[in-house]
């Protein structure tokens, strides 16, 4: 049985949706992020970065969203949530997983925590505005990619573990001036994801209400 440490709607949502897609036994442990629960010694023993999520899989304690998603893919190859190792499709899958993790996710972290990169209010606002603009460019790039692909998922017709990750990140833009939903293909992608029963189950379990995206 897996155990996923979570805060509603946070970076845990991608691995959580994947667990639901896989239909495997898992329990959720709430970390009170607004109350600083992620910085308590008990949680820091699991994830010394004080970041959510962390996955427990038997003796394994794993943090980093992308690593957790890739581990779940590897543990359940029968689900086919990634193309075969050594294929061009697998390479493309890696490309999106890393792009999401170290480019879009990283920029969104800057957007949500701009005060870590600036000293005063004006500078913080500037960092946030720049991060929002850069996220917009990244969303445009993803939009162009989806427009070229038949099927609506990042890999085209094939659903993969990269899709819950993109979906989670795209919904984090919902308060921005030009959110992901303003782009036709990204909006269709979001609606396709929302129609998946596993996604609905994960939203329900985390208590996430409207607006979903
Ligand atoms: N690189 C980490 C980032 C995770 C992350 O930043 N999570 C946020 C919640 S969405 C968090 O824990 N923030 C608390 C903090 O930074 O103090 C990952 O992919 O797991």
mmCIF file with all atom_site columns, C-alpha atoms and ligand atoms in Angstrom:
data_model
loop_
_atom_site.group_PDB
_atom_site.id
_atom_site.type_symbol
_atom_site.label_atom_id
_atom_site.label_alt_id
_atom_site.label_comp_id
_atom_site.label_asym_id
_atom_site.label_entity_id
_atom_site.label_seq_id
_atom_site.pdbx_PDB_ins_code
_atom_site.Cartn_x
_atom_site.Cartn_y
_atom_site.Cartn_z
_atom_site.occupancy
_atom_site.B_iso_or_equiv
_atom_site.pdbx_formal_charge
_atom_site.auth_seq_id
_atom_site.auth_comp_id
_atom_site.auth_asym_id
_atom_site.auth_atom_id
_atom_site.pdbx_PDB_model_num
ATOM   1   C CA  . UNK A 1 1   ? 0.000   0.000  0.000   1.00 0.00 ? 1   UNK A CA  1
ATOM   2   C CA  . UNK A 1 2   ? 1.332   3.406  -0.994  1.00 0.00 ? 2   UNK A CA  1
ATOM   3   C CA  . UNK A 1 3   ? 1.194   6.412  1.281   1.00 0.00 ? 3   UNK A CA  1
ATOM   4   C CA  . UNK A 1 4   ? 1.117   9.900  -0.242  1.00 0.00 ? 4   UNK A CA  1
ATOM   5   C CA  . UNK A 1 5   ? 1.699   13.012 1.846   1.00 0.00 ? 5   UNK A CA  1
ATOM   6   C CA  . UNK A 1 6   ? -0.428  15.777 0.434   1.00 0.00 ? 6   UNK A CA  1
ATOM   7   C CA  . UNK A 1 7   ? -1.835  19.260 0.720   1.00 0.00 ? 7   UNK A CA  1
ATOM   8   C CA  . UNK A 1 8   ? -5.046  19.797 -1.282  1.00 0.00 ? 8   UNK A CA  1
ATOM   9   C CA  . UNK A 1 9   ? -4.245  20.845 -4.849  1.00 0.00 ? 9   UNK A CA  1
ATOM   10  C CA  . UNK A 1 10  ? -0.479  20.976 -4.330  1.00 0.00 ? 10  UNK A CA  1
ATOM   11  C CA  . UNK A 1 11  ? 2.165   19.075 -6.292  1.00 0.00 ? 11  UNK A CA  1
ATOM   12  C CA  . UNK A 1 12  ? 0.829   15.827 -4.827  1.00 0.00 ? 12  UNK A CA  1
ATOM   13  C CA  . UNK A 1 13  ? -2.120  16.062 -7.226  1.00 0.00 ? 13  UNK A CA  1
ATOM   14  C CA  . UNK A 1 14  ? -0.168  14.615 -10.196 1.00 0.00 ? 14  UNK A CA  1
ATOM   15  C CA  . UNK A 1 15  ? 1.001   11.437 -8.433  1.00 0.00 ? 15  UNK A CA  1
ATOM   16  C CA  . UNK A 1 16  ? -2.383  11.207 -6.716  1.00 0.00 ? 16  UNK A CA  1
ATOM   17  C CA  . UNK A 1 17  ? -4.247  11.198 -10.055 1.00 0.00 ? 17  UNK A CA  1
ATOM   18  C CA  . UNK A 1 18  ? -1.778  8.581  -11.271 1.00 0.00 ? 18  UNK A CA  1
ATOM   19  C CA  . UNK A 1 19  ? -2.437  6.366  -8.240  1.00 0.00 ? 19  UNK A CA  1
ATOM   20  C CA  . UNK A 1 20  ? -6.140  6.631  -8.978  1.00 0.00 ? 20  UNK A CA  1
ATOM   21  C CA  . UNK A 1 21  ? -5.557  5.880  -12.685 1.00 0.00 ? 21  UNK A CA  1
ATOM   22  C CA  . UNK A 1 22  ? -3.589  2.797  -11.651 1.00 0.00 ? 22  UNK A CA  1
ATOM   23  C CA  . UNK A 1 23  ? -6.325  1.729  -9.271  1.00 0.00 ? 23  UNK A CA  1
ATOM   24  C CA  . UNK A 1 24  ? -3.786  0.683  -6.640  1.00 0.00 ? 24  UNK A CA  1
ATOM   25  C CA  . UNK A 1 25  ? -4.235  0.823  -2.882  1.00 0.00 ? 25  UNK A CA  1
ATOM   26  C CA  . UNK A 1 26  ? -3.008  4.033  -1.325  1.00 0.00 ? 26  UNK A CA  1
ATOM   27  C CA  . UNK A 1 27  ? -3.618  6.207  1.674   1.00 0.00 ? 27  UNK A CA  1
ATOM   28  C CA  . UNK A 1 28  ? -3.379  9.961  1.877   1.00 0.00 ? 28  UNK A CA  1
ATOM   29  C CA  . UNK A 1 29  ? -1.729  11.762 4.762   1.00 0.00 ? 29  UNK A CA  1
ATOM   30  C CA  . UNK A 1 30  ? -2.624  15.429 5.060   1.00 0.00 ? 30  UNK A CA  1
ATOM   31  C CA  . UNK A 1 31  ? 0.272   17.816 5.644   1.00 0.00 ? 31  UNK A CA  1
ATOM   32  C CA  . UNK A 1 32  ? -0.946  21.140 6.963   1.00 0.00 ? 32  UNK A CA  1
ATOM   33  C CA  . UNK A 1 33  ? 1.076   23.297 4.572   1.00 0.00 ? 33  UNK A CA  1
ATOM   34  C CA  . UNK A 1 34  ? -0.649  26.612 5.474   1.00 0.00 ? 34  UNK A CA  1
ATOM   35  C CA  . UNK A 1 35  ? 0.100   25.808 9.130   1.00 0.00 ? 35  UNK A CA  1
ATOM   36  C CA  . UNK A 1 36  ? 3.742   24.914 8.391   1.00 0.00 ? 36  UNK A CA  1
ATOM   37  C CA  . UNK A 1 37  ? 3.259   21.162 8.721   1.00 0.00 ? 37  UNK A CA  1
ATOM   38  C CA  . UNK A 1 38  ? 5.781   20.587 5.924   1.00 0.00 ? 38  UNK A CA  1
ATOM   39  C CA  . UNK A 1 39  ? 8.467   22.218 8.073   1.00 0.00 ? 39  UNK A CA  1
ATOM   40  C CA  . UNK A 1 40  ? 7.858   20.076 11.166  1.00 0.00 ? 40  UNK A CA  1
ATOM   41  C CA  . UNK A 1 41  ? 10.728  17.722 12.167  1.00 0.00 ? 41  UNK A CA  1
ATOM   42  C CA  . UNK A 1 42  ? 8.535   14.661 11.578  1.00 0.00 ? 42  UNK A CA  1
ATOM   43  C CA  . UNK A 1 43  ? 7.908   15.617 7.929   1.00 0.00 ? 43  UNK A CA  1
ATOM   44  C CA  . UNK A 1 44  ? 11.476  16.867 7.361   1.00 0.00 ? 44  UNK A CA  1
ATOM   45  C CA  . UNK A 1 45  ? 12.688  13.357 8.252   1.00 0.00 ? 45  UNK A CA  1
ATOM   46  C CA  . UNK A 1 46  ? 10.843  12.166 5.144   1.00 0.00 ? 46  UNK A CA  1
ATOM   47  C CA  . UNK A 1 47  ? 11.614  15.119 2.899   1.00 0.00 ? 47  UNK A CA  1
ATOM   48  C CA  . UNK A 1 48  ? 14.444  17.324 4.166   1.00 0.00 ? 48  UNK A CA  1
ATOM   49  C CA  . UNK A 1 49  ? 13.482  19.961 1.548   1.00 0.00 ? 49  UNK A CA  1
ATOM   50  C CA  . UNK A 1 50  ? 10.207  20.554 3.331   1.00 0.00 ? 50  UNK A CA  1
ATOM   51  C CA  . UNK A 1 51  ? 8.301   20.179 0.073   1.00 0.00 ? 51  UNK A CA  1
ATOM   52  C CA  . UNK A 1 52  ? 5.129   18.310 -0.716  1.00 0.00 ? 52  UNK A CA  1
ATOM   53  C CA  . UNK A 1 53  ? 4.632   15.569 -1.939  1.00 0.00 ? 53  UNK A CA  1
ATOM   54  C CA  . UNK A 1 54  ? 6.408   12.558 -0.508  1.00 0.00 ? 54  UNK A CA  1
ATOM   55  C CA  . UNK A 1 55  ? 5.504   8.988  -1.412  1.00 0.00 ? 55  UNK A CA  1
ATOM   56  C CA  . UNK A 1 56  ? 6.107   5.988  0.842   1.00 0.00 ? 56  UNK A CA  1
ATOM   57  C CA  . UNK A 1 57  ? 6.359   2.662  -0.942  1.00 0.00 ? 57  UNK A CA  1
ATOM   58  C CA  . UNK A 1 58  ? 7.407   0.007  1.568   1.00 0.00 ? 58  UNK A CA  1
ATOM   59  C CA  . UNK A 1 59  ? 10.975  0.888  2.567   1.00 0.00 ? 59  UNK A CA  1
ATOM   60  C CA  . UNK A 1 60  ? 11.203  3.569  -0.066  1.00 0.00 ? 60  UNK A CA  1
ATOM   61  C CA  . UNK A 1 61  ? 10.715  7.202  0.896   1.00 0.00 ? 61  UNK A CA  1
ATOM   62  C CA  . UNK A 1 62  ? 10.558  9.237  -2.305  1.00 0.00 ? 62  UNK A CA  1
ATOM   63  C CA  . UNK A 1 63  ? 10.195  12.932 -2.935  1.00 0.00 ? 63  UNK A CA  1
ATOM   64  C CA  . UNK A 1 64  ? 10.168  15.023 -6.153  1.00 0.00 ? 64  UNK A CA  1
ATOM   65  C CA  . UNK A 1 65  ? 6.919   14.942 -8.103  1.00 0.00 ? 65  UNK A CA  1
ATOM   66  C CA  . UNK A 1 66  ? 8.422   13.759 -11.400 1.00 0.00 ? 66  UNK A CA  1
ATOM   67  C CA  . UNK A 1 67  ? 10.441  11.012 -9.700  1.00 0.00 ? 67  UNK A CA  1
ATOM   68  C CA  . UNK A 1 68  ? 7.316   9.776  -7.915  1.00 0.00 ? 68  UNK A CA  1
ATOM   69  C CA  . UNK A 1 69  ? 5.355   9.700  -11.186 1.00 0.00 ? 69  UNK A CA  1
ATOM   70  C CA  . UNK A 1 70  ? 8.168   7.858  -12.997 1.00 0.00 ? 70  UNK A CA  1
ATOM   71  C CA  . UNK A 1 71  ? 8.491   5.373  -10.130 1.00 0.00 ? 71  UNK A CA  1
ATOM   72  C CA  . UNK A 1 72  ? 4.756   4.616  -10.307 1.00 0.00 ? 72  UNK A CA  1
ATOM   73  C CA  . UNK A 1 73  ? 5.060   4.105  -14.067 1.00 0.00 ? 73  UNK A CA  1
ATOM   74  C CA  . UNK A 1 74  ? 7.926   1.649  -13.501 1.00 0.00 ? 74  UNK A CA  1
ATOM   75  C CA  . UNK A 1 75  ? 6.163   -0.199 -10.696 1.00 0.00 ? 75  UNK A CA  1
ATOM   76  C CA  . UNK A 1 76  ? 3.097   -0.788 -12.864 1.00 0.00 ? 76  UNK A CA  1
ATOM   77  C CA  . UNK A 1 77  ? 4.343   -1.348 -16.415 1.00 0.00 ? 77  UNK A CA  1
ATOM   78  C CA  . UNK A 1 78  ? 1.167   -3.236 -17.264 1.00 0.00 ? 78  UNK A CA  1
ATOM   79  C CA  . UNK A 1 79  ? -0.758  0.055  -17.128 1.00 0.00 ? 79  UNK A CA  1
ATOM   80  C CA  . UNK A 1 80  ? 1.278   1.361  -20.073 1.00 0.00 ? 80  UNK A CA  1
ATOM   81  C CA  . UNK A 1 81  ? 1.507   4.917  -18.752 1.00 0.00 ? 81  UNK A CA  1
ATOM   82  C CA  . UNK A 1 82  ? 4.825   5.390  -20.603 1.00 0.00 ? 82  UNK A CA  1
ATOM   83  C CA  . UNK A 1 83  ? 5.990   4.138  -24.014 1.00 0.00 ? 83  UNK A CA  1
ATOM   84  C CA  . UNK A 1 84  ? 8.487   1.275  -24.246 1.00 0.00 ? 84  UNK A CA  1
ATOM   85  C CA  . UNK A 1 85  ? 12.055  1.966  -23.086 1.00 0.00 ? 85  UNK A CA  1
ATOM   86  C CA  . UNK A 1 86  ? 14.434  2.797  -25.954 1.00 0.00 ? 86  UNK A CA  1
ATOM   87  C CA  . UNK A 1 87  ? 11.769  4.065  -28.363 1.00 0.00 ? 87  UNK A CA  1
ATOM   88  C CA  . UNK A 1 88  ? 11.440  7.560  -29.808 1.00 0.00 ? 88  UNK A CA  1
ATOM   89  C CA  . UNK A 1 89  ? 8.095   7.833  -28.009 1.00 0.00 ? 89  UNK A CA  1
ATOM   90  C CA  . UNK A 1 90  ? 9.823   7.098  -24.700 1.00 0.00 ? 90  UNK A CA  1
ATOM   91  C CA  . UNK A 1 91  ? 12.323  9.861  -25.420 1.00 0.00 ? 91  UNK A CA  1
ATOM   92  C CA  . UNK A 1 92  ? 9.478   12.252 -26.095 1.00 0.00 ? 92  UNK A CA  1
ATOM   93  C CA  . UNK A 1 93  ? 7.826   11.176 -22.850 1.00 0.00 ? 93  UNK A CA  1
ATOM   94  C CA  . UNK A 1 94  ? 11.067  11.956 -20.964 1.00 0.00 ? 94  UNK A CA  1
ATOM   95  C CA  . UNK A 1 95  ? 11.277  15.303 -22.716 1.00 0.00 ? 95  UNK A CA  1
ATOM   96  C CA  . UNK A 1 96  ? 7.846   16.317 -21.456 1.00 0.00 ? 96  UNK A CA  1
ATOM   97  C CA  . UNK A 1 97  ? 8.373   14.986 -17.941 1.00 0.00 ? 97  UNK A CA  1
ATOM   98  C CA  . UNK A 1 98  ? 11.593  16.983 -17.596 1.00 0.00 ? 98  UNK A CA  1
ATOM   99  C CA  . UNK A 1 99  ? 10.207  20.054 -19.334 1.00 0.00 ? 99  UNK A CA  1
ATOM   100 C CA  . UNK A 1 100 ? 7.275   20.058 -16.957 1.00 0.00 ? 100 UNK A CA  1
ATOM   101 C CA  . UNK A 1 101 ? 9.465   19.477 -13.900 1.00 0.00 ? 101 UNK A CA  1
ATOM   102 C CA  . UNK A 1 102 ? 12.419  21.753 -14.459 1.00 0.00 ? 102 UNK A CA  1
ATOM   103 C CA  . UNK A 1 103 ? 10.859  24.439 -16.640 1.00 0.00 ? 103 UNK A CA  1
ATOM   104 C CA  . UNK A 1 104 ? 7.106   24.936 -16.160 1.00 0.00 ? 104 UNK A CA  1
ATOM   105 C CA  . UNK A 1 105 ? 6.881   23.637 -12.571 1.00 0.00 ? 105 UNK A CA  1
ATOM   106 C CA  . UNK A 1 106 ? 10.025  25.567 -11.566 1.00 0.00 ? 106 UNK A CA  1
ATOM   107 C CA  . UNK A 1 107 ? 8.663   28.815 -13.040 1.00 0.00 ? 107 UNK A CA  1
ATOM   108 C CA  . UNK A 1 108 ? 5.336   28.299 -11.279 1.00 0.00 ? 108 UNK A CA  1
ATOM   109 C CA  . UNK A 1 109 ? 7.201   27.906 -7.992  1.00 0.00 ? 109 UNK A CA  1
ATOM   110 C CA  . UNK A 1 110 ? 8.790   31.319 -8.646  1.00 0.00 ? 110 UNK A CA  1
ATOM   111 C CA  . UNK A 1 111 ? 5.310   32.711 -9.357  1.00 0.00 ? 111 UNK A CA  1
ATOM   112 C CA  . UNK A 1 112 ? 3.900   31.340 -6.099  1.00 0.00 ? 112 UNK A CA  1
ATOM   113 C CA  . UNK A 1 113 ? 6.922   32.188 -3.915  1.00 0.00 ? 113 UNK A CA  1
ATOM   114 C CA  . UNK A 1 114 ? 8.324   35.422 -5.448  1.00 0.00 ? 114 UNK A CA  1
ATOM   115 C CA  . UNK A 1 115 ? 9.288   36.784 -2.008  1.00 0.00 ? 115 UNK A CA  1
ATOM   116 C CA  . UNK A 1 116 ? 12.095  34.226 -1.912  1.00 0.00 ? 116 UNK A CA  1
ATOM   117 C CA  . UNK A 1 117 ? 13.791  35.989 -4.810  1.00 0.00 ? 117 UNK A CA  1
ATOM   118 C CA  . UNK A 1 118 ? 13.384  39.617 -3.836  1.00 0.00 ? 118 UNK A CA  1
ATOM   119 C CA  . UNK A 1 119 ? 13.755  41.870 -0.812  1.00 0.00 ? 119 UNK A CA  1
ATOM   120 C CA  . UNK A 1 120 ? 10.937  44.380 -1.017  1.00 0.00 ? 120 UNK A CA  1
ATOM   121 C CA  . UNK A 1 121 ? 7.339   44.538 -2.177  1.00 0.00 ? 121 UNK A CA  1
ATOM   122 C CA  . UNK A 1 122 ? 8.008   46.211 -5.526  1.00 0.00 ? 122 UNK A CA  1
ATOM   123 C CA  . UNK A 1 123 ? 10.761  43.768 -6.445  1.00 0.00 ? 123 UNK A CA  1
ATOM   124 C CA  . UNK A 1 124 ? 8.593   40.836 -5.362  1.00 0.00 ? 124 UNK A CA  1
ATOM   125 C CA  . UNK A 1 125 ? 5.751   42.068 -7.581  1.00 0.00 ? 125 UNK A CA  1
ATOM   126 C CA  . UNK A 1 126 ? 8.192   42.353 -10.470 1.00 0.00 ? 126 UNK A CA  1
ATOM   127 C CA  . UNK A 1 127 ? 9.501   38.801 -9.971  1.00 0.00 ? 127 UNK A CA  1
ATOM   128 C CA  . UNK A 1 128 ? 5.917   37.520 -9.882  1.00 0.00 ? 128 UNK A CA  1
ATOM   129 C CA  . UNK A 1 129 ? 4.967   39.431 -13.039 1.00 0.00 ? 129 UNK A CA  1
ATOM   130 C CA  . UNK A 1 130 ? 8.015   38.139 -14.907 1.00 0.00 ? 130 UNK A CA  1
ATOM   131 C CA  . UNK A 1 131 ? 7.303   34.564 -13.791 1.00 0.00 ? 131 UNK A CA  1
ATOM   132 C CA  . UNK A 1 132 ? 3.689   34.893 -14.978 1.00 0.00 ? 132 UNK A CA  1
ATOM   133 C CA  . UNK A 1 133 ? 4.841   36.181 -18.373 1.00 0.00 ? 133 UNK A CA  1
ATOM   134 C CA  . UNK A 1 134 ? 7.352   33.344 -18.718 1.00 0.00 ? 134 UNK A CA  1
ATOM   135 C CA  . UNK A 1 135 ? 4.696   30.768 -17.782 1.00 0.00 ? 135 UNK A CA  1
ATOM   136 C CA  . UNK A 1 136 ? 2.520   32.290 -20.516 1.00 0.00 ? 136 UNK A CA  1
ATOM   137 C CA  . UNK A 1 137 ? 5.242   31.681 -23.118 1.00 0.00 ? 137 UNK A CA  1
ATOM   138 C CA  . UNK A 1 138 ? 5.566   28.075 -21.932 1.00 0.00 ? 138 UNK A CA  1
ATOM   139 C CA  . UNK A 1 139 ? 1.814   27.561 -22.158 1.00 0.00 ? 139 UNK A CA  1
ATOM   140 C CA  . UNK A 1 140 ? 1.894   28.955 -25.708 1.00 0.00 ? 140 UNK A CA  1
ATOM   141 C CA  . UNK A 1 141 ? 4.578   26.427 -26.614 1.00 0.00 ? 141 UNK A CA  1
ATOM   142 C CA  . UNK A 1 142 ? 2.526   23.565 -25.172 1.00 0.00 ? 142 UNK A CA  1
ATOM   143 C CA  . UNK A 1 143 ? -0.555  24.895 -26.966 1.00 0.00 ? 143 UNK A CA  1
ATOM   144 C CA  . UNK A 1 144 ? 1.336   24.823 -30.292 1.00 0.00 ? 144 UNK A CA  1
ATOM   145 C CA  . UNK A 1 145 ? 2.450   21.273 -29.586 1.00 0.00 ? 145 UNK A CA  1
ATOM   146 C CA  . UNK A 1 146 ? -1.084  20.094 -28.756 1.00 0.00 ? 146 UNK A CA  1
ATOM   147 C CA  . UNK A 1 147 ? -2.387  21.791 -31.914 1.00 0.00 ? 147 UNK A CA  1
ATOM   148 C CA  . UNK A 1 148 ? -0.025  19.667 -34.018 1.00 0.00 ? 148 UNK A CA  1
ATOM   149 C CA  . UNK A 1 149 ? -0.925  16.390 -32.343 1.00 0.00 ? 149 UNK A CA  1
ATOM   150 C CA  . UNK A 1 150 ? -4.028  14.327 -33.015 1.00 0.00 ? 150 UNK A CA  1
ATOM   151 C CA  . UNK A 1 151 ? -5.512  12.889 -29.851 1.00 0.00 ? 151 UNK A CA  1
ATOM   152 C CA  . UNK A 1 152 ? -5.322  15.699 -27.337 1.00 0.00 ? 152 UNK A CA  1
ATOM   153 C CA  . UNK A 1 153 ? -2.738  14.247 -24.934 1.00 0.00 ? 153 UNK A CA  1
ATOM   154 C CA  . UNK A 1 154 ? 0.915   15.303 -24.769 1.00 0.00 ? 154 UNK A CA  1
ATOM   155 C CA  . UNK A 1 155 ? 1.908   12.142 -26.632 1.00 0.00 ? 155 UNK A CA  1
ATOM   156 C CA  . UNK A 1 156 ? -1.066  12.386 -28.979 1.00 0.00 ? 156 UNK A CA  1
ATOM   157 C CA  . UNK A 1 157 ? -3.681  9.661  -28.678 1.00 0.00 ? 157 UNK A CA  1
ATOM   158 C CA  . UNK A 1 158 ? -1.794  7.905  -25.961 1.00 0.00 ? 158 UNK A CA  1
ATOM   159 C CA  . UNK A 1 159 ? -2.429  8.910  -22.328 1.00 0.00 ? 159 UNK A CA  1
ATOM   160 C CA  . UNK A 1 160 ? 0.791   8.926  -20.292 1.00 0.00 ? 160 UNK A CA  1
ATOM   161 C CA  . UNK A 1 161 ? 2.019   9.947  -16.852 1.00 0.00 ? 161 UNK A CA  1
ATOM   162 C CA  . UNK A 1 162 ? 3.002   13.314 -18.334 1.00 0.00 ? 162 UNK A CA  1
ATOM   163 C CA  . UNK A 1 163 ? -0.685  14.236 -18.701 1.00 0.00 ? 163 UNK A CA  1
ATOM   164 C CA  . UNK A 1 164 ? -1.649  14.374 -15.010 1.00 0.00 ? 164 UNK A CA  1
ATOM   165 C CA  . UNK A 1 165 ? 1.513   16.407 -14.455 1.00 0.00 ? 165 UNK A CA  1
ATOM   166 C CA  . UNK A 1 166 ? 0.613   18.925 -17.184 1.00 0.00 ? 166 UNK A CA  1
ATOM   167 C CA  . UNK A 1 167 ? -2.973  19.016 -15.989 1.00 0.00 ? 167 UNK A CA  1
ATOM   168 C CA  . UNK A 1 168 ? -1.936  19.809 -12.420 1.00 0.00 ? 168 UNK A CA  1
ATOM   169 C CA  . UNK A 1 169 ? 0.424   22.587 -13.518 1.00 0.00 ? 169 UNK A CA  1
ATOM   170 C CA  . UNK A 1 170 ? -2.073  24.021 -15.999 1.00 0.00 ? 170 UNK A CA  1
ATOM   171 C CA  . UNK A 1 171 ? -4.748  24.358 -13.310 1.00 0.00 ? 171 UNK A CA  1
ATOM   172 C CA  . UNK A 1 172 ? -2.318  26.295 -11.138 1.00 0.00 ? 172 UNK A CA  1
ATOM   173 C CA  . UNK A 1 173 ? -2.517  29.078 -13.748 1.00 0.00 ? 173 UNK A CA  1
ATOM   174 C CA  . UNK A 1 174 ? -6.266  29.533 -13.239 1.00 0.00 ? 174 UNK A CA  1
ATOM   175 C CA  . UNK A 1 175 ? -5.844  32.851 -11.345 1.00 0.00 ? 175 UNK A CA  1
ATOM   176 C CA  . UNK A 1 176 ? -3.461  34.329 -13.925 1.00 0.00 ? 176 UNK A CA  1
ATOM   177 C CA  . UNK A 1 177 ? -4.405  37.039 -16.407 1.00 0.00 ? 177 UNK A CA  1
ATOM   178 C CA  . UNK A 1 178 ? -4.009  34.603 -19.303 1.00 0.00 ? 178 UNK A CA  1
ATOM   179 C CA  . UNK A 1 179 ? -4.633  31.159 -17.792 1.00 0.00 ? 179 UNK A CA  1
ATOM   180 C CA  . UNK A 1 180 ? -4.135  27.857 -19.616 1.00 0.00 ? 180 UNK A CA  1
ATOM   181 C CA  . UNK A 1 181 ? -7.900  27.572 -20.233 1.00 0.00 ? 181 UNK A CA  1
ATOM   182 C CA  . UNK A 1 182 ? -7.763  30.605 -22.569 1.00 0.00 ? 182 UNK A CA  1
ATOM   183 C CA  . UNK A 1 183 ? -5.924  28.455 -25.119 1.00 0.00 ? 183 UNK A CA  1
ATOM   184 C CA  . UNK A 1 184 ? -8.192  26.219 -27.200 1.00 0.00 ? 184 UNK A CA  1
ATOM   185 C CA  . UNK A 1 185 ? -6.134  23.028 -27.174 1.00 0.00 ? 185 UNK A CA  1
ATOM   186 C CA  . UNK A 1 186 ? -5.045  23.337 -23.572 1.00 0.00 ? 186 UNK A CA  1
ATOM   187 C CA  . UNK A 1 187 ? -8.640  23.989 -22.587 1.00 0.00 ? 187 UNK A CA  1
ATOM   188 C CA  . UNK A 1 188 ? -9.769  20.866 -24.450 1.00 0.00 ? 188 UNK A CA  1
ATOM   189 C CA  . UNK A 1 189 ? -6.959  18.929 -22.760 1.00 0.00 ? 189 UNK A CA  1
ATOM   190 C CA  . UNK A 1 190 ? -8.123  20.148 -19.344 1.00 0.00 ? 190 UNK A CA  1
ATOM   191 C CA  . UNK A 1 191 ? -11.721 19.131 -20.080 1.00 0.00 ? 191 UNK A CA  1
ATOM   192 C CA  . UNK A 1 192 ? -10.569 15.714 -21.330 1.00 0.00 ? 192 UNK A CA  1
ATOM   193 C CA  . UNK A 1 193 ? -8.623  15.225 -18.117 1.00 0.00 ? 193 UNK A CA  1
ATOM   194 C CA  . UNK A 1 194 ? -11.533 16.413 -15.945 1.00 0.00 ? 194 UNK A CA  1
ATOM   195 C CA  . UNK A 1 195 ? -13.764 13.814 -17.629 1.00 0.00 ? 195 UNK A CA  1
ATOM   196 C CA  . UNK A 1 196 ? -11.497 10.971 -16.509 1.00 0.00 ? 196 UNK A CA  1
ATOM   197 C CA  . UNK A 1 197 ? -13.029 9.169  -13.493 1.00 0.00 ? 197 UNK A CA  1
ATOM   198 C CA  . UNK A 1 198 ? -9.604  8.883  -11.820 1.00 0.00 ? 198 UNK A CA  1
ATOM   199 C CA  . UNK A 1 199 ? -9.163  12.636 -11.984 1.00 0.00 ? 199 UNK A CA  1
ATOM   200 C CA  . UNK A 1 200 ? -12.575 13.233 -10.467 1.00 0.00 ? 200 UNK A CA  1
ATOM   201 C CA  . UNK A 1 201 ? -11.801 10.700 -7.722  1.00 0.00 ? 201 UNK A CA  1
ATOM   202 C CA  . UNK A 1 202 ? -8.525  12.453 -6.874  1.00 0.00 ? 202 UNK A CA  1
ATOM   203 C CA  . UNK A 1 203 ? -10.242 15.868 -6.807  1.00 0.00 ? 203 UNK A CA  1
ATOM   204 C CA  . UNK A 1 204 ? -12.961 14.490 -4.530  1.00 0.00 ? 204 UNK A CA  1
ATOM   205 C CA  . UNK A 1 205 ? -10.429 12.855 -2.206  1.00 0.00 ? 205 UNK A CA  1
ATOM   206 C CA  . UNK A 1 206 ? -8.496  16.134 -1.894  1.00 0.00 ? 206 UNK A CA  1
ATOM   207 C CA  . UNK A 1 207 ? -11.713 18.114 -1.473  1.00 0.00 ? 207 UNK A CA  1
ATOM   208 C CA  . UNK A 1 208 ? -11.046 20.310 -4.525  1.00 0.00 ? 208 UNK A CA  1
ATOM   209 C CA  . UNK A 1 209 ? -14.053 22.292 -5.709  1.00 0.00 ? 209 UNK A CA  1
ATOM   210 C CA  . UNK A 1 210 ? -14.780 24.727 -8.518  1.00 0.00 ? 210 UNK A CA  1
ATOM   211 C CA  . UNK A 1 211 ? -13.202 26.449 -10.301 1.00 0.00 ? 211 UNK A CA  1
ATOM   212 C CA  . UNK A 1 212 ? -11.359 23.295 -11.315 1.00 0.00 ? 212 UNK A CA  1
ATOM   213 C CA  . UNK A 1 213 ? -9.255  24.961 -14.005 1.00 0.00 ? 213 UNK A CA  1
HETATM 214 N N1  . LIG B 2 .   ? 10.522  20.075 -6.834  1.00 0.00 ? 1   LIG B N1  1
HETATM 215 C C1  . LIG B 2 .   ? 9.486   19.719 -5.895  1.00 0.00 ? 1   LIG B C1  1
HETATM 216 C C2  . LIG B 2 .   ? 8.622   20.929 -5.680  1.00 0.00 ? 1   LIG B C2  1
HETATM 217 C C3  . LIG B 2 .   ? 7.446   20.617 -4.794  1.00 0.00 ? 1   LIG B C3  1
HETATM 218 C C4  . LIG B 2 .   ? 6.870   21.893 -4.196  1.00 0.00 ? 1   LIG B C4  1
HETATM 219 O O1  . LIG B 2 .   ? 7.436   22.994 -4.310  1.00 0.00 ? 1   LIG B O1  1
HETATM 220 N N2  . LIG B 2 .   ? 5.763   21.752 -3.502  1.00 0.00 ? 1   LIG B N2  1
HETATM 221 C C5  . LIG B 2 .   ? 5.152   22.889 -2.868  1.00 0.00 ? 1   LIG B C5  1
HETATM 222 C C6  . LIG B 2 .   ? 3.665   22.681 -2.818  1.00 0.00 ? 1   LIG B C6  1
HETATM 223 S S1  . LIG B 2 .   ? 2.987   22.763 -4.447  1.00 0.00 ? 1   LIG B S1  1
HETATM 224 C C7  . LIG B 2 .   ? 5.658   23.012 -1.459  1.00 0.00 ? 1   LIG B C7  1
HETATM 225 O O2  . LIG B 2 .   ? 5.866   22.021 -0.803  1.00 0.00 ? 1   LIG B O2  1
HETATM 226 N N3  . LIG B 2 .   ? 5.833   24.229 -0.989  1.00 0.00 ? 1   LIG B N3  1
HETATM 227 C C8  . LIG B 2 .   ? 6.216   24.516 0.348   1.00 0.00 ? 1   LIG B C8  1
HETATM 228 C C9  . LIG B 2 .   ? 7.424   25.374 0.426   1.00 0.00 ? 1   LIG B C9  1
HETATM 229 O O3  . LIG B 2 .   ? 8.108   25.555 -0.588  1.00 0.00 ? 1   LIG B O3  1
HETATM 230 O O4  . LIG B 2 .   ? 7.695   25.866 1.522   1.00 0.00 ? 1   LIG B O4  1
HETATM 231 C C10 . LIG B 2 .   ? 8.672   18.572 -6.433  1.00 0.00 ? 1   LIG B C10 1
HETATM 232 O O5  . LIG B 2 .   ? 8.566   18.442 -7.641  1.00 0.00 ? 1   LIG B O5  1
HETATM 233 O O6  . LIG B 2 .   ? 8.168   17.773 -5.627  1.00 0.00 ? 1   LIG B O6  1
#
